[in-house]
Amino acid sequence: MPQTPSTRWCPTPEQVMILEEMYRSGVRTPNAAQIQQITAHLSFYGKIEGKNVFYWFQNHKARERQKLRRRLCRHHQLLLLNNHHQQQVAEAVSEDVSPLPSPTTLTAAPLTPHGHSLPHPHTTTAPCFIPQGYNLHEAPIPGLELAGKLDSVETQEEDLTASMAAEEWMTTMDFSTALPPCCRPLKTLDLFPTKSTGLKDECSSSKSSSCSTSTN
Amino acid sequence: MPQTPSTRWCPTPEQVMILEEMYRSGVRTPNAAQIQQITAHLSFYGKIEGKNVFYWFQNHKARERQKLRRRLCRHHQLLLLNNHHQQQVAEAVSEDVSPLPSPTTLTAAPLTPHGHSLPHPHTTTAPCFIPQGYNLHEAPIPGLELAGKLDSVETQEEDLTASMAAEEWMTTMDFSTALPPCCRPLKTLDLFPTKSTGLKDECSSSKSSSCSTSTN
DNA sequence: GCAAATTAATGATTTATTCAAG
DNA sequence: CTTGAATAAATCATTAATTTGC
C-alpha cells in the first residue's frame, strides 16, 4: 500500500511510554509551549502533531478519571450493599471487596488550577457518590452493547467535520488570529454552507446548577 | 484609563450584528477557513481573534439551543399540567387555565431527566414530543426553524473536509506543530514540573448526576 | 443623577459524551 | 475493546445592565 491515509495518529510505543511518564509526573493539561515541546520531542520517534499530544492528554486524563470513578463507585456500592446486608453477607460468601485502589490516586490535593488564576470555590465537588445510580451511561451488562451500534447508515450530509476541537486547542495555543487590520472587508460572504445542526431536544435543564436568582 | 486590560473580547455592535446574521444564515460551526474569513471581515470593526469567532458560534449555538429547549419544555410542562388538570378543571369549572406561560408560573421546575443518552441525536427532528396536544403550531419562534431549513440544504461543492478540519485550523493558525523531525530532539525535557499544570481534580465527578431520578 | 450593589449576559475553559478507526 | 478525534454540555469568570439608596 502506498500509504494508508491513516486517518488518525498511531503513537509508537516510545511515544506512549513517554506520554505516560509525563502524565505520571503530573502533566495534565499542557499549554501551548509545553505541547510544542512534547511534540518536538516525540516527533523524534515518529510522526506526530501537536493536536495528537493535546488529545492524548485530554483523553488520558478523562479516562483515568473515569476508570477511577467507576472503581470507586463500584466500591461504594459494594460497601452499601454490605452495609445493608450486613448479616446476610456475613454469612454468605465473602465477596471480597478489594480494598480500594491505592489511596495515592484519589487525593490529588486541591492545588490551584494551573497558571491561570483563581482558586475555585466549586469545581471540586464530592468524589463520586452516586446516589443510587449505578449506570453511568455505561451499559453494564456486557454483550448488550449491540444496541449501541445500530444504525449503520451513512448519513452523509450530517454536519460533522469542519469545526474540530480548536476549542481548547486554540486556547491552549494562543493563536493570534490578529490579522493585519488591513484585511479586505469581504462584502457579505455568503459562502458558508448551512450545515445541519444538532438540536437534539432533551429537556433536561434540571440540575438547578448554579446561581438561580437567589443569593448570588 | 487608556485601555482596560480587559481580559476578554468585547464585540462591537457591528460585529455582533454580523455574527448574528451569519448565524441566522445557517452558519453554526465554521471551519478554519471560514473562521479566518469571518475574523478578517470583522476585524474591520474592531479587535478580534479567530478564537473569539469560534467561541462565539459555540456559545451562541449552545445557548440558542438551550433557550429553545427550555421554552419547549416549559410549554410541554404546561401542556401536561393542563392535561392533568383537565378533569379537575372540567368539574371545578372555570379555573382559568392560561394558555401560555405567564412567565411566573413554574420557574425551572425539576424536570425528569430524560434519558440523557440519546443513542443517535443526529437527526434534528423530534423536539420535545408534545403529548397529544392540539396546538402544535404554537411557537414559530423566528429564526428557529433550523431543523427544516438546515437539514435539506445544499452540500454541493462543500463536501466536508472531514479529517482535514483539525489540521486546517492549526495550519491556518501558524505554529505548525509538525516540526521537522530534525529539530532538536530535546533529550529529556525535564522542564515539566510535576506541579499543577492542571491537575486540579482527579476524582471529581462534578455534579455526579444531580438529577437523582428520585425514584419516582 | 450617580455610584455601590445586584443581576443578567456572555466570553472563555473544562469536562463529559459520542463517534469510529484499528 | 481500546483509544484517537470531535462535539456538546456544564462551568467559571468578567463585563454590561439594572436596581437601589442617597
GROMACS .gro file of C-alpha atoms (C1' of nucleotides) in nm:
model
  476
    1MET     CA    1   0.000   0.000   0.000
    2PRO     CA    2   0.118   0.339  -0.086
    3GLN     CA    3   0.038   0.487   0.242
    4THR     CA    4  -0.281   0.429   0.408
    5PRO     CA    5  -0.400   0.779   0.464
    6SER     CA    6  -0.439   0.654   0.813
    7THR     CA    7  -0.690   0.896   0.932
    8ARG     CA    8  -0.552   0.901   1.274
    9TRP     CA    9  -0.236   0.914   1.465
   10CYS     CA   10  -0.079   0.590   1.568
   11PRO     CA   11   0.151   0.652   1.855
   12THR     CA   12   0.461   0.444   1.874
   13PRO     CA   13   0.535   0.257   2.195
   14GLU     CA   14   0.806   0.501   2.280
   15GLN     CA   15   0.575   0.790   2.237
   16VAL     CA   16   0.313   0.634   2.452
   17MET     CA   17   0.567   0.549   2.711
   18ILE     CA   18   0.693   0.899   2.730
   19LEU     CA   19   0.348   1.044   2.741
   20GLU     CA   20   0.251   0.819   3.021
   21GLU     CA   21   0.561   0.906   3.207
   22MET     CA   22   0.475   1.268   3.174
   23TYR     CA   23   0.128   1.202   3.289
   24ARG     CA   24   0.258   1.025   3.589
   25SER     CA   25   0.481   1.317   3.655
   26GLY     CA   26   0.182   1.535   3.685
   27VAL     CA   27   0.132   1.677   3.344
   28ARG     CA   28  -0.235   1.701   3.272
   29THR     CA   29  -0.318   1.990   3.052
   30PRO     CA   30  -0.003   2.111   2.890
   31ASN     CA   31  -0.014   2.453   2.746
   32ALA     CA   32   0.092   2.563   2.406
   33ALA     CA   33   0.457   2.580   2.479
   34GLN     CA   34   0.458   2.250   2.651
   35ILE     CA   35   0.270   2.081   2.376
   36GLN     CA   36   0.508   2.226   2.131
   37GLN     CA   37   0.798   2.082   2.313
   38ILE     CA   38   0.646   1.750   2.376
   39THR     CA   39   0.557   1.724   2.016
   40ALA     CA   40   0.903   1.816   1.911
   41HIS     CA   41   1.043   1.562   2.142
   42LEU     CA   42   0.812   1.286   2.040
   43SER     CA   43   0.840   1.357   1.675
   44PHE     CA   44   1.178   1.200   1.707
   45TYR     CA   45   1.011   0.867   1.747
   46GLY     CA   46   0.758   0.903   1.476
   47LYS     CA   47   0.512   1.123   1.308
   48ILE     CA   48   0.313   1.328   1.547
   49GLU     CA   49   0.139   1.657   1.570
   50GLY     CA   50   0.051   1.894   1.841
   51LYS     CA   51  -0.312   1.806   1.836
   52ASN     CA   52  -0.222   1.446   1.896
   53VAL     CA   53  -0.045   1.539   2.210
   54PHE     CA   54  -0.328   1.760   2.309
   55TYR     CA   55  -0.588   1.494   2.254
   56TRP     CA   56  -0.382   1.233   2.418
   57PHE     CA   57  -0.373   1.421   2.743
   58GLN     CA   58  -0.736   1.506   2.718
   59ASN     CA   59  -0.838   1.151   2.670
   60HIS     CA   60  -0.596   1.003   2.909
   61LYS     CA   61  -0.700   1.233   3.182
   62ALA     CA   62  -1.065   1.173   3.120
   63ARG     CA   63  -1.027   0.801   3.102
   64GLU     CA   64  -0.813   0.768   3.403
   65ARG     CA   65  -1.068   0.962   3.592
   66GLN     CA   66  -1.347   0.755   3.455
   67LYS     CA   67  -1.170   0.437   3.540
   68LEU     CA   68  -1.109   0.551   3.889
   69ARG     CA   69  -1.456   0.677   3.928
   70ARG     CA   70  -1.609   0.359   3.816
   71ARG     CA   71  -1.393   0.169   4.051
   72LEU     CA   72  -1.483   0.394   4.335
   73CYS     CA   73  -1.848   0.373   4.266
   74ARG     CA   74  -1.841   0.005   4.248
   75HIS     CA   75  -1.662   0.006   4.572
   76HIS     CA   76  -1.918   0.230   4.730
   77GLN     CA   77  -2.195   0.022   4.606
   78LEU     CA   78  -2.041  -0.282   4.747
   79LEU     CA   79  -1.997  -0.108   5.072
   80LEU     CA   80  -2.354  -0.001   5.075
   81LEU     CA   81  -2.463  -0.341   4.986
   82ASN     CA   82  -2.252  -0.485   5.254
   83ASN     CA   83  -2.382  -0.240   5.499
   84HIS     CA   84  -2.729  -0.310   5.405
   85HIS     CA   85  -2.692  -0.678   5.403
   86GLN     CA   86  -2.451  -0.693   5.681
   87GLN     CA   87  -2.574  -1.005   5.839
   88GLN     CA   88  -2.652  -1.188   5.526
   89VAL     CA   89  -2.325  -1.105   5.368
   90ALA     CA   90  -2.155  -1.202   5.681
   91GLU     CA   91  -2.266  -1.549   5.646
   92ALA     CA   92  -2.276  -1.562   5.277
   93VAL     CA   93  -1.978  -1.589   5.057
   94SER     CA   94  -1.714  -1.337   5.130
   95GLU     CA   95  -1.743  -1.127   4.823
   96ASP     CA   96  -1.415  -0.968   4.893
   97VAL     CA   97  -1.427  -0.605   4.828
   98SER     CA   98  -1.091  -0.512   4.705
   99PRO     CA   99  -0.964  -0.253   4.947
  100LEU     CA  100  -0.981   0.036   4.715
  101PRO     CA  101  -0.711   0.139   4.482
  102SER     CA  102  -0.408   0.276   4.643
  103PRO     CA  103  -0.514   0.590   4.814
  104THR     CA  104  -0.244   0.772   4.638
  105THR     CA  105  -0.450   0.842   4.338
  106LEU     CA  106  -0.761   0.986   4.479
  107THR     CA  107  -0.632   1.255   4.690
  108ALA     CA  108  -0.487   1.492   4.441
  109ALA     CA  109  -0.468   1.788   4.663
  110PRO     CA  110  -0.673   2.089   4.571
  111LEU     CA  111  -0.389   2.271   4.421
  112THR     CA  112  -0.459   2.581   4.235
  113PRO     CA  113  -0.559   2.536   3.881
  114HIS     CA  114  -0.261   2.577   3.665
  115GLY     CA  115  -0.119   2.912   3.593
  116HIS     CA  116  -0.450   3.064   3.526
  117SER     CA  117  -0.599   3.216   3.827
  118LEU     CA  118  -0.845   3.191   4.097
  119PRO     CA  119  -0.885   2.908   4.327
  120HIS     CA  120  -1.227   2.791   4.258
  121PRO     CA  121  -1.494   2.766   4.509
  122HIS     CA  122  -1.682   2.495   4.338
  123THR     CA  123  -1.528   2.262   4.092
  124THR     CA  124  -1.407   2.015   4.336
  125THR     CA  125  -1.728   1.859   4.420
  126ALA     CA  126  -1.769   1.548   4.614
  127PRO     CA  127  -1.585   1.244   4.499
  128CYS     CA  128  -1.810   1.016   4.319
  129PHE     CA  129  -2.100   0.925   4.519
  130ILE     CA  130  -2.365   0.812   4.302
  131PRO     CA  131  -2.692   0.845   4.479
  132GLN     CA  132  -2.842   0.526   4.385
  133GLY     CA  133  -2.748   0.519   4.029
  134TYR     CA  134  -2.521   0.258   3.914
  135ASN     CA  135  -2.532   0.300   3.548
  136LEU     CA  136  -2.329   0.590   3.440
  137HIS     CA  137  -2.428   0.595   3.084
  138GLU     CA  138  -2.244   0.275   3.052
  139ALA     CA  139  -2.415  -0.042   2.972
  140PRO     CA  140  -2.305  -0.266   3.249
  141ILE     CA  141  -2.446  -0.576   3.106
  142PRO     CA  142  -2.177  -0.697   2.875
  143GLY     CA  143  -2.295  -0.829   2.549
  144LEU     CA  144  -2.570  -0.583   2.517
  145GLU     CA  145  -2.386  -0.302   2.363
  146LEU     CA  146  -2.506  -0.423   2.032
  147ALA     CA  147  -2.773  -0.172   2.061
  148GLY     CA  148  -2.516   0.096   2.058
  149LYS     CA  149  -2.410   0.010   1.713
  150LEU     CA  150  -2.737   0.020   1.545
  151ASP     CA  151  -2.792   0.247   1.261
  152SER     CA  152  -2.503   0.199   1.033
  153VAL     CA  153  -2.648   0.432   0.783
  154GLU     CA  154  -2.415   0.663   0.614
  155THR     CA  155  -2.582   0.988   0.695
  156GLN     CA  156  -2.369   1.179   0.459
  157GLU     CA  157  -2.495   1.526   0.483
  158GLU     CA  158  -2.467   1.522   0.853
  159ASP     CA  159  -2.265   1.805   0.977
  160LEU     CA  160  -1.960   1.658   1.140
  161THR     CA  161  -1.617   1.750   1.026
  162ALA     CA  162  -1.531   2.104   0.984
  163SER     CA  163  -1.509   2.253   1.319
  164MET     CA  164  -1.261   2.041   1.502
  165ALA     CA  165  -1.181   2.094   1.855
  166ALA     CA  166  -0.998   2.411   1.814
  167GLU     CA  167  -1.194   2.495   2.109
  168GLU     CA  168  -0.935   2.411   2.357
  169TRP     CA  169  -0.665   2.384   2.116
  170MET     CA  170  -0.657   2.738   2.029
  171THR     CA  171  -0.691   2.844   2.378
  172THR     CA  172  -0.407   2.634   2.474
  173MET     CA  173  -0.206   2.757   2.192
  174ASP     CA  174  -0.280   3.118   2.179
  175PHE     CA  175  -0.304   3.176   1.809
  176SER     CA  176  -0.323   3.526   1.738
  177THR     CA  177  -0.551   3.540   1.458
  178ALA     CA  178  -0.500   3.901   1.478
  179LEU     CA  179  -0.464   3.953   1.114
  180PRO     CA  180  -0.336   4.280   1.000
  181PRO     CA  181  -0.617   4.527   1.021
  182CYS     CA  182  -0.585   4.587   0.658
  183CYS     CA  183  -0.769   4.282   0.554
  184ARG     CA  184  -1.024   4.318   0.296
  185PRO     CA  185  -1.369   4.383   0.431
  186LEU     CA  186  -1.521   4.100   0.243
  187LYS     CA  187  -1.859   4.204   0.135
  188THR     CA  188  -2.115   3.975   0.270
  189LEU     CA  189  -1.960   3.640   0.248
  190ASP     CA  190  -2.247   3.416   0.195
  191LEU     CA  191  -2.018   3.135   0.126
  192PHE     CA  192  -2.099   2.944   0.431
  193PRO     CA  193  -2.285   2.633   0.363
  194THR     CA  194  -2.557   2.577   0.604
  195LYS     CA  195  -2.483   2.273   0.791
  196SER     CA  196  -2.730   2.083   0.985
  197THR     CA  197  -2.717   2.146   1.345
  198GLY     CA  198  -2.781   1.926   1.632
  199LEU     CA  199  -3.053   2.045   1.849
  200LYS     CA  200  -3.143   1.717   1.979
  201ASP     CA  201  -3.404   1.824   2.219
  202GLU     CA  202  -3.388   1.663   2.553
  203CYS     CA  203  -3.544   1.879   2.808
  204SER     CA  204  -3.325   1.821   3.094
  205SER     CA  205  -3.239   2.161   3.223
  206SER     CA  206  -3.299   2.049   3.571
  207LYS     CA  207  -2.999   2.006   3.790
  208SER     CA  208  -3.054   2.352   3.920
  209SER     CA  209  -2.692   2.421   3.896
  210SER     CA  210  -2.555   2.750   3.995
  211CYS     CA  211  -2.694   3.083   4.070
  212SER     CA  212  -3.063   3.061   4.048
  213THR     CA  213  -3.175   3.408   4.106
  214SER     CA  214  -3.139   3.385   4.470
  215THR     CA  215  -2.846   3.478   4.679
  216ASN     CA  216  -2.592   3.516   4.417
  217MET     CA  217  -0.775   5.456   3.193
  218PRO     CA  218  -0.630   5.428   2.849
  219GLN     CA  219  -0.706   5.069   2.796
  220THR     CA  220  -0.864   4.837   3.030
  221PRO     CA  221  -0.662   4.525   3.047
  222SER     CA  222  -0.991   4.373   2.953
  223THR     CA  223  -0.920   4.011   2.969
  224ARG     CA  224  -1.180   3.924   2.721
  225TRP     CA  225  -1.306   4.020   2.386
  226CYS     CA  226  -1.576   4.278   2.376
  227PRO     CA  227  -1.752   4.258   2.046
  228THR     CA  228  -1.871   4.575   1.891
  229PRO     CA  229  -2.233   4.607   1.792
  230GLU     CA  230  -2.142   4.570   1.429
  231GLN     CA  231  -1.953   4.254   1.494
  232VAL     CA  232  -2.235   4.108   1.688
  233MET     CA  233  -2.477   4.207   1.422
  234ILE     CA  234  -2.280   4.040   1.153
  235LEU     CA  235  -2.224   3.730   1.355
  236GLU     CA  236  -2.590   3.700   1.427
  237GLU     CA  237  -2.671   3.750   1.067
  238MET     CA  238  -2.439   3.471   0.979
  239TYR     CA  239  -2.590   3.253   1.238
  240ARG     CA  240  -2.929   3.321   1.101
  241SER     CA  241  -2.799   3.233   0.761
  242GLY     CA  242  -2.717   2.894   0.888
  243VAL     CA  243  -2.359   2.916   0.996
  244ARG     CA  244  -2.309   2.707   1.302
  245THR     CA  245  -1.969   2.557   1.321
  246PRO     CA  246  -1.745   2.737   1.081
  247ASN     CA  247  -1.425   2.564   0.994
  248ALA     CA  248  -1.082   2.708   0.995
  249ALA     CA  249  -1.107   2.878   0.664
  250GLN     CA  250  -1.441   3.021   0.743
  251ILE     CA  251  -1.333   3.147   1.077
  252GLN     CA  252  -1.039   3.304   0.916
  253GLN     CA  253  -1.255   3.492   0.681
  254ILE     CA  254  -1.506   3.593   0.934
  255THR     CA  255  -1.231   3.714   1.156
  256ALA     CA  256  -1.075   3.908   0.880
  257HIS     CA  257  -1.404   4.061   0.798
  258LEU     CA  258  -1.492   4.151   1.150
  259SER     CA  259  -1.152   4.280   1.237
  260PHE     CA  260  -1.250   4.572   1.029
  261TYR     CA  261  -1.486   4.677   1.301
  262GLY     CA  262  -1.263   4.618   1.592
  263LYS     CA  263  -1.012   4.395   1.752
  264ILE     CA  264  -1.096   4.033   1.722
  265GLU     CA  265  -0.933   3.696   1.700
  266GLY     CA  266  -1.019   3.368   1.547
  267LYS     CA  267  -1.090   3.207   1.875
  268ASN     CA  268  -1.340   3.477   1.953
  269VAL     CA  269  -1.532   3.388   1.646
  270PHE     CA  270  -1.505   3.024   1.723
  271TYR     CA  271  -1.626   3.070   2.075
  272TRP     CA  272  -1.898   3.296   1.970
  273PHE     CA  273  -2.052   3.036   1.749
  274GLN     CA  274  -2.003   2.769   2.007
  275ASN     CA  275  -2.174   2.968   2.272
  276HIS     CA  276  -2.441   3.109   2.055
  277LYS     CA  277  -2.534   2.775   1.920
  278ALA     CA  278  -2.542   2.618   2.259
  279ARG     CA  279  -2.743   2.895   2.409
  280GLU     CA  280  -2.991   2.916   2.134
  281ARG     CA  281  -3.044   2.550   2.167
  282GLN     CA  282  -3.078   2.579   2.536
  283LYS     CA  283  -3.322   2.862   2.506
  284LEU     CA  284  -3.534   2.673   2.266
  285ARG     CA  285  -3.516   2.363   2.470
  286ARG     CA  286  -3.623   2.537   2.779
  287ARG     CA  287  -3.905   2.704   2.602
  288LEU     CA  288  -4.028   2.382   2.459
  289CYS     CA  289  -4.004   2.211   2.787
  290ARG     CA  290  -4.188   2.477   2.965
  291HIS     CA  291  -4.455   2.452   2.710
  292HIS     CA  292  -4.456   2.082   2.740
  293GLN     CA  293  -4.497   2.105   3.109
  294LEU     CA  294  -4.777   2.344   3.076
  295LEU     CA  295  -4.949   2.110   2.845
  296LEU     CA  296  -4.906   1.832   3.087
  297LEU     CA  297  -5.032   2.047   3.362
  298ASN     CA  298  -5.329   2.144   3.163
  299ASN     CA  299  -5.388   1.791   3.072
  300HIS     CA  300  -5.359   1.689   3.424
  301HIS     CA  301  -5.597   1.947   3.543
  302GLN     CA  302  -5.832   1.874   3.270
  303GLN     CA  303  -6.071   1.673   3.472
  304GLN     CA  304  -6.046   1.888   3.772
  305VAL     CA  305  -6.095   2.190   3.567
  306ALA     CA  306  -6.377   2.023   3.395
  307GLU     CA  307  -6.567   1.966   3.707
  308ALA     CA  308  -6.438   2.252   3.904
  309VAL     CA  309  -6.539   2.474   3.622
  310SER     CA  310  -6.382   2.799   3.530
  311GLU     CA  311  -6.047   2.751   3.684
  312ASP     CA  312  -5.895   2.962   3.419
  313VAL     CA  313  -5.600   2.796   3.267
  314SER     CA  314  -5.396   3.050   3.087
  315PRO     CA  315  -5.293   2.913   2.753
  316LEU     CA  316  -4.937   3.020   2.750
  317PRO     CA  317  -4.681   3.055   3.016
  318SER     CA  318  -4.739   3.352   3.216
  319PRO     CA  319  -4.378   3.396   3.297
  320THR     CA  320  -4.434   3.349   3.660
  321THR     CA  321  -4.559   3.000   3.661
  322LEU     CA  322  -4.333   2.716   3.735
  323THR     CA  323  -3.991   2.852   3.736
  324ALA     CA  324  -3.749   2.598   3.620
  325ALA     CA  325  -3.912   2.306   3.778
  326PRO     CA  326  -3.729   1.985   3.834
  327LEU     CA  327  -3.800   1.804   3.520
  328THR     CA  328  -3.732   1.445   3.490
  329PRO     CA  329  -3.403   1.392   3.329
  330HIS     CA  330  -3.484   1.240   3.003
  331GLY     CA  331  -3.250   0.973   2.901
  332HIS     CA  332  -2.951   1.179   2.852
  333SER     CA  333  -2.814   0.905   2.647
  334LEU     CA  334  -2.977   0.955   2.322
  335PRO     CA  335  -2.833   0.694   2.102
  336HIS     CA  336  -2.837   0.899   1.792
  337PRO     CA  337  -2.901   1.263   1.831
  338HIS     CA  338  -2.821   1.316   1.474
  339THR     CA  339  -3.145   1.383   1.316
  340THR     CA  340  -3.255   1.718   1.422
  341THR     CA  341  -3.614   1.633   1.437
  342ALA     CA  342  -3.801   1.514   1.734
  343PRO     CA  343  -3.825   1.810   1.958
  344CYS     CA  344  -3.986   1.774   2.290
  345PHE     CA  345  -4.253   1.538   2.197
  346ILE     CA  346  -4.569   1.708   2.257
  347PRO     CA  347  -4.818   1.486   2.426
  348GLN     CA  348  -5.127   1.483   2.224
  349GLY     CA  349  -5.194   1.842   2.246
  350TYR     CA  350  -5.383   2.005   1.975
  351ASN     CA  351  -5.181   2.313   1.929
  352LEU     CA  352  -4.851   2.205   1.793
  353HIS     CA  353  -4.831   2.511   1.590
  354GLU     CA  354  -4.768   2.746   1.866
  355ALA     CA  355  -4.419   2.872   1.885
  356PRO     CA  356  -4.297   2.985   1.550
  357ILE     CA  357  -4.000   3.146   1.713
  358PRO     CA  358  -3.848   3.324   1.422
  359GLY     CA  359  -3.511   3.201   1.328
  360LEU     CA  360  -3.550   2.869   1.487
  361GLU     CA  361  -3.676   2.663   1.209
  362LEU     CA  362  -3.333   2.526   1.187
  363ALA     CA  363  -3.445   2.177   1.154
  364GLY     CA  364  -3.635   2.225   0.841
  365LYS     CA  365  -3.404   2.461   0.677
  366LEU     CA  366  -3.064   2.340   0.753
  367ASP     CA  367  -3.134   1.985   0.703
  368SER     CA  368  -3.207   1.959   0.342
  369VAL     CA  369  -2.977   2.218   0.211
  370GLU     CA  370  -2.708   2.207  -0.038
  371THR     CA  371  -2.397   2.024   0.039
  372GLN     CA  372  -2.292   2.089  -0.308
  373GLU     CA  373  -1.929   2.156  -0.353
  374GLU     CA  374  -1.854   2.182   0.007
  375ASP     CA  375  -1.813   1.814   0.053
  376LEU     CA  376  -1.692   1.840   0.402
  377THR     CA  377  -1.330   1.850   0.474
  378ALA     CA  378  -1.372   1.578   0.720
  379SER     CA  379  -1.046   1.492   0.873
  380MET     CA  380  -0.877   1.791   0.740
  381ALA     CA  381  -1.054   2.020   0.968
  382ALA     CA  382  -0.838   1.999   1.269
  383GLU     CA  383  -0.524   2.016   1.077
  384GLU     CA  384  -0.656   2.301   0.886
  385TRP     CA  385  -0.703   2.501   1.195
  386MET     CA  386  -0.360   2.466   1.315
  387THR     CA  387  -0.215   2.520   0.982
  388THR     CA  388  -0.417   2.824   0.946
  389MET     CA  389  -0.313   2.940   1.276
  390ASP     CA  390   0.050   2.936   1.232
  391PHE     CA  391   0.260   2.735   1.465
  392SER     CA  392   0.269   2.419   1.279
  393THR     CA  393   0.333   2.174   1.542
  394ALA     CA  394   0.467   1.935   1.297
  395LEU     CA  395   0.819   2.032   1.338
  396PRO     CA  396   1.058   1.861   1.108
  397PRO     CA  397   1.192   1.551   1.272
  398CYS     CA  398   1.529   1.701   1.257
  399CYS     CA  399   1.456   1.955   1.515
  400ARG     CA  400   1.640   1.933   1.826
  401PRO     CA  401   1.537   1.609   1.981
  402LEU     CA  402   1.514   1.771   2.310
  403LYS     CA  403   1.662   1.499   2.505
  404THR     CA  404   1.483   1.465   2.825
  405LEU     CA  405   1.291   1.775   2.868
  406ASP     CA  406   1.268   1.784   3.236
  407LEU     CA  407   1.107   2.112   3.218
  408PHE     CA  408   0.774   1.983   3.313
  409PRO     CA  409   0.734   2.039   3.675
  410THR     CA  410   0.521   1.790   3.843
  411LYS     CA  411   0.334   2.080   3.969
  412SER     CA  412  -0.001   2.200   3.889
  413THR     CA  413  -0.004   2.209   3.518
  414GLY     CA  414  -0.361   2.134   3.551
  415LEU     CA  415  -0.407   1.852   3.781
  416LYS     CA  416  -0.674   2.017   3.968
  417ASP     CA  417  -0.913   1.746   4.034
  418GLU     CA  418  -0.880   1.387   3.994
  419CYS     CA  419  -1.183   1.220   4.117
  420SER     CA  420  -1.427   1.496   4.093
  421SER     CA  421  -1.727   1.362   3.930
  422SER     CA  422  -1.872   1.703   3.909
  423LYS     CA  423  -2.234   1.708   3.985
  424SER     CA  424  -2.248   1.337   3.975
  425SER     CA  425  -2.579   1.319   3.810
  426SER     CA  426  -2.755   1.582   4.004
  427CYS     CA  427  -3.072   1.453   3.864
  428SER     CA  428  -3.127   1.190   4.116
  429THR     CA  429  -3.411   1.024   3.942
  430SER     CA  430  -3.580   1.050   4.272
  431THR     CA  431  -3.711   0.702   4.241
  432ASN     CA  432  -4.040   0.839   4.130
  433DG     C1'  433  -2.804   6.199   3.883
  434DC     C1'  434  -2.468   5.877   4.041
  435DA     C1'  435  -2.210   5.510   4.233
  436DA     C1'  436  -2.219   5.085   4.510
  437DA     C1'  437  -2.480   4.651   4.494
  438DT     C1'  438  -2.721   4.304   4.230
  439DT     C1'  439  -2.844   4.054   3.848
  440DA     C1'  440  -2.832   3.915   3.372
  441DA     C1'  441  -2.533   3.814   2.959
  442DT     C1'  442  -2.196   3.608   2.755
  443DG     C1'  443  -1.686   3.527   2.662
  444DA     C1'  444  -1.362   3.157   2.784
  445DT     C1'  445  -1.246   2.685   2.998
  446DT     C1'  446  -1.307   2.244   3.139
  447DT     C1'  447  -1.543   1.808   3.147
  448DA     C1'  448  -1.838   1.456   2.974
  449DT     C1'  449  -2.011   1.205   2.566
  450DT     C1'  450  -2.008   1.033   2.140
  451DC     C1'  451  -1.819   0.854   1.709
  452DA     C1'  452  -1.550   0.549   1.482
  453DA     C1'  453  -1.066   0.365   1.330
  454DG     C1'  454  -0.769  -0.022   1.426
  455DC     C1'  455  -1.218  -0.347   2.321
  456DT     C1'  456  -0.905   0.033   2.320
  457DT     C1'  457  -0.848   0.494   2.215
  458DG     C1'  458  -0.773   0.897   1.880
  459DA     C1'  459  -1.079   1.258   1.737
  460DA     C1'  460  -1.466   1.570   1.768
  461DT     C1'  461  -1.865   1.787   1.966
  462DA     C1'  462  -2.175   1.926   2.313
  463DA     C1'  463  -2.281   2.037   2.780
  464DA     C1'  464  -2.152   2.227   3.204
  465DT     C1'  465  -1.882   2.575   3.439
  466DC     C1'  466  -1.631   2.952   3.553
  467DA     C1'  467  -1.541   3.447   3.536
  468DT     C1'  468  -1.584   3.905   3.373
  469DT     C1'  469  -1.837   4.258   3.169
  470DA     C1'  470  -2.297   4.513   3.075
  471DA     C1'  471  -2.742   4.610   3.265
  472DT     C1'  472  -3.030   4.705   3.621
  473DT     C1'  473  -3.169   4.828   4.060
  474DT     C1'  474  -3.133   5.077   4.489
  475DG     C1'  475  -3.009   5.413   4.848
  476DC     C1'  476  -2.856   5.860   4.887
   0.00000   0.00000   0.00000
